[in-house]
XYZ file of C-alpha atoms in Angstrom:
329
model
C 11.683 -3.756 37.823
C 9.169 -5.486 39.403
C 6.531 -3.358 39.011
C 7.226 -2.896 34.826
C 4.886 -5.752 33.743
C 2.137 -6.076 36.777
C 1.847 -1.873 36.113
C 1.448 -2.483 31.983
C -1.419 -5.633 32.716
C -2.902 -2.839 34.765
C -3.134 -0.059 31.465
C -3.793 -2.477 29.282
C -6.952 -3.791 31.210
C -7.592 -0.097 32.541
C -7.845 1.523 28.833
C -9.461 -1.548 26.658
C -12.079 -1.417 28.952
C -13.360 1.653 26.939
C -15.469 1.387 24.481
C -13.700 4.783 23.027
C -10.370 3.384 23.177
C -11.790 -0.105 21.619
C -12.543 2.186 19.083
C -9.643 3.940 17.916
C -7.498 0.617 17.990
C -9.259 -1.381 15.880
C -12.120 0.714 14.645
C -9.912 3.914 13.215
C -7.543 1.899 11.492
C -10.166 -0.751 10.287
C -11.721 2.567 8.291
C -7.794 4.413 7.577
C -7.155 0.793 5.294
C -10.139 0.226 3.790
C -10.129 4.604 2.495
C -7.146 3.964 1.620
C -6.583 0.714 -0.389
C -9.757 1.479 -2.452
C -8.354 4.802 -2.576
C -4.826 3.483 -4.501
C -6.699 0.975 -6.605
C -8.284 3.917 -8.511
C -5.708 6.836 -8.190
C -3.974 6.055 -11.347
C -3.671 10.163 -13.282
C -0.697 8.640 -15.200
C 1.851 5.838 -15.535
C 5.063 6.827 -14.624
C 7.864 6.045 -17.301
C 11.742 6.043 -16.048
C 14.399 6.391 -19.175
C 17.581 5.373 -19.042
C 19.967 5.093 -21.882
C 21.450 6.769 -24.370
C 18.896 8.773 -25.162
C 17.610 8.964 -22.686
C 16.468 13.132 -22.913
C 15.163 13.021 -26.164
C 13.301 9.902 -25.359
C 12.398 11.226 -22.210
C 10.587 14.757 -23.614
C 8.362 12.905 -26.350
C 6.148 9.913 -23.775
C 5.927 14.091 -21.593
C 3.734 15.212 -24.798
C 1.246 12.224 -23.866
C -1.443 12.700 -21.981
C -1.071 9.418 -20.376
C 2.837 8.597 -19.713
C 5.072 11.239 -17.939
C 8.735 10.820 -17.834
C 11.824 10.689 -16.157
C 14.805 10.466 -16.360
C 16.976 7.956 -14.316
C 15.667 4.314 -12.519
C 16.883 1.323 -12.829
C 14.718 -1.916 -13.468
C 14.738 -2.478 -10.073
C 12.079 0.357 -9.874
C 9.386 -2.180 -12.091
C 10.009 -4.418 -8.843
C 9.583 -1.628 -6.003
C 6.826 0.733 -7.580
C 3.846 1.099 -9.906
C 6.144 2.462 -12.516
C 7.701 1.328 -15.999
C 11.233 1.852 -16.863
C 12.883 1.090 -20.566
C 16.866 1.026 -21.106
C 17.371 3.095 -24.437
C 20.835 1.009 -24.631
C 19.398 -3.317 -24.180
C 16.090 -1.154 -25.924
C 14.163 -3.475 -23.455
C 10.970 -1.731 -21.457
C 10.462 -3.360 -18.199
C 7.416 -3.723 -16.628
C 5.245 -5.263 -13.743
C 2.022 -6.877 -14.350
C 0.290 -4.198 -12.039
C 1.179 -2.351 -15.826
C 0.880 -4.892 -18.553
C -2.126 -2.753 -19.945
C -0.076 0.431 -20.172
C 2.239 -1.416 -22.413
C 1.624 -2.028 -25.755
C 0.480 1.591 -25.742
C 3.826 3.105 -24.662
C 5.449 0.464 -27.873
C 3.293 1.926 -30.333
C 5.133 5.773 -28.932
C 8.037 4.489 -28.793
C 8.487 3.084 -32.062
C 7.002 6.479 -33.245
C 9.830 7.986 -31.720
C 12.346 5.974 -33.719
C 9.968 5.602 -36.745
C 13.205 6.227 -39.086
C 15.843 4.260 -36.994
C 13.321 1.240 -36.937
C 14.719 0.389 -33.681
C 12.749 -2.578 -32.310
C 12.301 -2.945 -28.711
C 11.564 -6.308 -26.207
C 8.821 -5.405 -23.154
C 10.329 -7.859 -20.237
C 7.959 -8.606 -17.244
C 8.695 -8.933 -13.938
C 6.386 -9.792 -10.929
C 5.760 -7.187 -8.028
C 4.524 -7.531 -5.208
C 4.582 -4.396 -4.150
C 0.706 -3.150 -5.783
C -1.517 -0.850 -4.551
C -3.605 -2.363 -1.998
C 0.201 -3.353 -0.253
C 1.955 0.290 -0.280
C -1.971 1.689 1.152
C -1.928 -1.107 3.963
C 1.699 -1.010 4.811
C 1.327 2.914 4.727
C -1.741 2.574 7.802
C 0.161 -0.078 9.552
C 3.178 2.986 9.674
C 0.149 5.872 10.677
C -0.762 3.584 12.903
C 2.108 2.827 15.357
C 2.424 7.303 14.802
C -0.792 7.468 15.692
C -0.803 5.088 18.798
C 2.524 5.832 19.661
C 2.039 9.710 20.834
C -1.732 9.542 21.102
C -1.641 7.045 23.320
C 0.743 8.174 26.004
C -0.199 11.846 25.917
C -3.950 10.631 25.947
C -3.570 8.144 28.479
C -1.099 10.303 30.540
C -3.042 13.116 30.107
C -6.022 10.930 31.642
C -4.417 9.598 34.134
C -3.290 13.554 35.212
C -6.937 14.510 35.156
C -8.611 11.876 37.206
C -5.533 12.315 39.719
C -4.320 8.786 39.729
C -0.531 9.913 38.853
C -1.462 10.806 42.611
C -1.858 7.037 43.539
C 0.745 5.992 41.623
C 3.504 8.421 43.366
C 2.332 7.259 45.745
C 3.606 3.265 45.469
C 7.050 2.049 45.662
C 6.706 2.612 41.545
C 9.593 3.992 40.287
C 9.615 7.172 37.102
C 11.124 4.634 34.750
C 8.537 1.396 35.301
C 6.161 3.871 35.076
C 7.498 4.790 31.923
C 8.558 1.462 30.809
C 4.921 -0.202 31.323
C 2.712 2.976 28.972
C 5.272 1.662 26.655
C 4.000 -1.905 27.027
C 1.040 -0.806 26.933
C 1.540 1.242 23.350
C 3.212 -1.663 21.551
C 0.113 -4.445 22.369
C -2.394 -1.720 20.935
C -0.841 -1.580 17.974
C 0.207 -4.454 17.221
C -3.605 -5.582 17.651
C -4.200 -2.674 15.275
C -1.727 -3.610 12.655
C -3.950 -7.605 12.929
C -6.855 -5.907 12.719
C -5.068 -3.914 9.480
C -3.484 -6.808 7.630
C -7.129 -9.038 8.202
C -8.775 -5.686 5.873
C -5.852 -5.728 3.740
C -6.196 -10.180 3.430
C -9.445 -9.151 2.583
C -8.127 -7.091 0.063
C -6.298 -9.587 -1.601
C -2.855 -8.504 -0.070
C -0.975 -12.038 1.209
C 1.143 -10.029 4.195
C 5.135 -11.727 5.503
C 3.953 -11.493 8.884
C 7.309 -12.460 10.295
C 9.686 -11.258 13.683
C 11.599 -8.936 11.274
C 8.798 -7.001 11.122
C 7.361 -7.633 14.047
C 11.197 -5.163 15.421
C 10.811 -2.925 12.935
C 7.522 -2.561 13.617
C 8.111 -2.463 17.823
C 11.136 -0.109 17.380
C 9.153 2.460 15.260
C 6.273 2.607 17.733
C 8.125 2.872 20.293
C 10.249 5.934 19.054
C 6.437 7.707 18.756
C 5.674 6.457 21.678
C 9.125 8.356 23.181
C 7.846 11.829 21.267
C 4.526 11.326 23.247
C 6.380 11.233 26.501
C 8.528 14.236 25.598
C 5.225 16.434 24.648
C 3.431 15.044 27.693
C 6.508 15.372 30.308
C 6.738 19.398 28.919
C 3.480 20.045 29.142
C 1.982 22.150 32.365
C 0.953 19.571 34.166
C -2.558 22.126 35.529
C -3.021 22.068 31.827
C -2.263 18.707 30.953
C -4.970 18.457 28.274
C -2.740 20.487 26.436
C -0.953 17.835 25.308
C -3.220 15.618 23.007
C -3.541 19.367 20.890
C 0.298 19.672 20.336
C 0.197 15.458 19.602
C -2.680 16.612 16.691
C -0.451 19.107 15.275
C 2.459 16.541 15.146
C 0.453 13.795 14.075
C -1.425 15.558 11.112
C 1.524 16.552 8.750
C 3.196 13.792 9.286
C 1.079 11.637 8.639
C -0.281 13.192 6.325
C 3.110 14.835 4.082
C 4.778 11.146 4.234
C 4.893 8.042 1.687
C 2.306 6.702 4.053
C -0.673 7.392 1.622
C 0.802 8.759 -1.988
C 3.920 8.511 -3.492
C 6.603 11.435 -1.675
C 7.165 12.547 -5.852
C 3.193 13.823 -6.041
C 3.854 16.558 -3.254
C 5.318 20.354 -4.663
C 9.056 20.055 -4.345
C 9.319 22.109 -1.802
C 7.720 19.120 0.177
C 8.993 16.177 -1.735
C 12.207 15.364 0.796
C 10.374 15.754 3.666
C 7.594 13.419 2.957
C 10.689 11.034 1.814
C 12.522 11.191 4.461
C 10.711 11.596 7.675
C 10.213 9.660 9.986
C 7.271 8.891 9.303
C 8.226 7.672 5.911
C 11.421 6.277 7.409
C 9.577 3.865 9.212
C 6.771 2.892 6.475
C 10.431 1.799 3.823
C 10.722 -0.079 7.009
C 7.120 -1.700 6.934
C 7.156 -2.247 3.333
C 10.433 -4.411 2.625
C 9.816 -6.782 5.743
C 6.062 -6.924 5.723
C 5.474 -6.801 0.999
C 8.313 -7.654 0.095
C 9.830 -9.679 2.135
C 13.165 -8.263 2.419
C 16.071 -6.762 4.348
C 15.362 -3.598 5.376
C 17.821 -0.701 5.267
C 20.438 -0.493 7.227
C 20.548 3.189 7.662
C 16.376 3.801 7.437
C 16.613 1.221 11.027
C 19.382 2.723 12.023
C 17.725 6.585 12.155
C 15.268 4.863 14.037
C 17.158 3.271 16.597
C 18.335 6.579 16.797
C 14.959 8.286 17.136
C 13.939 6.426 19.401
C 16.891 5.808 21.815
C 16.115 10.059 21.989
C 12.687 10.966 22.748
C 12.783 7.739 25.124
C 15.734 8.980 26.526
C 14.285 12.239 27.072
C 10.693 11.312 27.224
C 11.920 8.667 30.349
C 13.195 11.839 32.986
C 10.421 14.368 31.744
C 7.916 11.805 32.865
C 8.172 12.040 36.085
C 5.488 10.787 38.225
C 6.746 12.593 41.526
C 6.245 15.703 40.191
C 2.839 15.801 41.607
């Protein structure tokens, strides 16, 4: 174990001297954070309204005839705290909304009054303050994506570069053990992900998002980074060393779908039905939910999600550490 930290420090120094690496660690996350934060503020094709209670199906069907509202049967008041939506309880006659939806409530009340025209049922509106703003959603999504890209590209990129430049042969002739080499790579990935995350959060702060940066968030971020780093180690370990460049190609094929078919930048509800479950429950989306619970809402994340990430991390790191051996060369 004594060689892990010196090896990790050497990898960090070696790679952070590269302008390409610095661009990938800092500039790429900043571009993602800036672009998608602006899109998040502009993208609002319809207002989502969840309706529950007596006669909810009829009201939802009526609202769906409008060009402004998209109504769903079901939901609860917590939806308002977590998303840019409105919730209508037809039993208690209360419209729940957050500060982001305030401008739509008078129009919605007009539609509801029109639907209940002959019953003259008064609905009251109740506002809830939410931290889950569009900027917060996009910034937290970029954090999850960076854990993915840094984790996978970091391992495959650094590892393939070391094989290509014959540095692995020098490491193999040193006292460093295989597991120390893998652990050093993992430490490097965690360090660059934290650097990237700090850069992202600075952009978020400039755009009005003040994160709840605590130990729970940091632990989730590290765990997610290790999960994707372990997957990168599996890819690198399975790649024939005479064709090591294939590791980065395979990583690209995995990263891009995981990045965009997720809840990182858009709600899973916008995806076609056959992709919706994938977008909601694949590893990047689960990590994003953990990040949003801790970084945006300041809450304890779903233990099932944490357990899922923890198990995947153990599996990927376990398999990756067995496949990624220094002394195969």
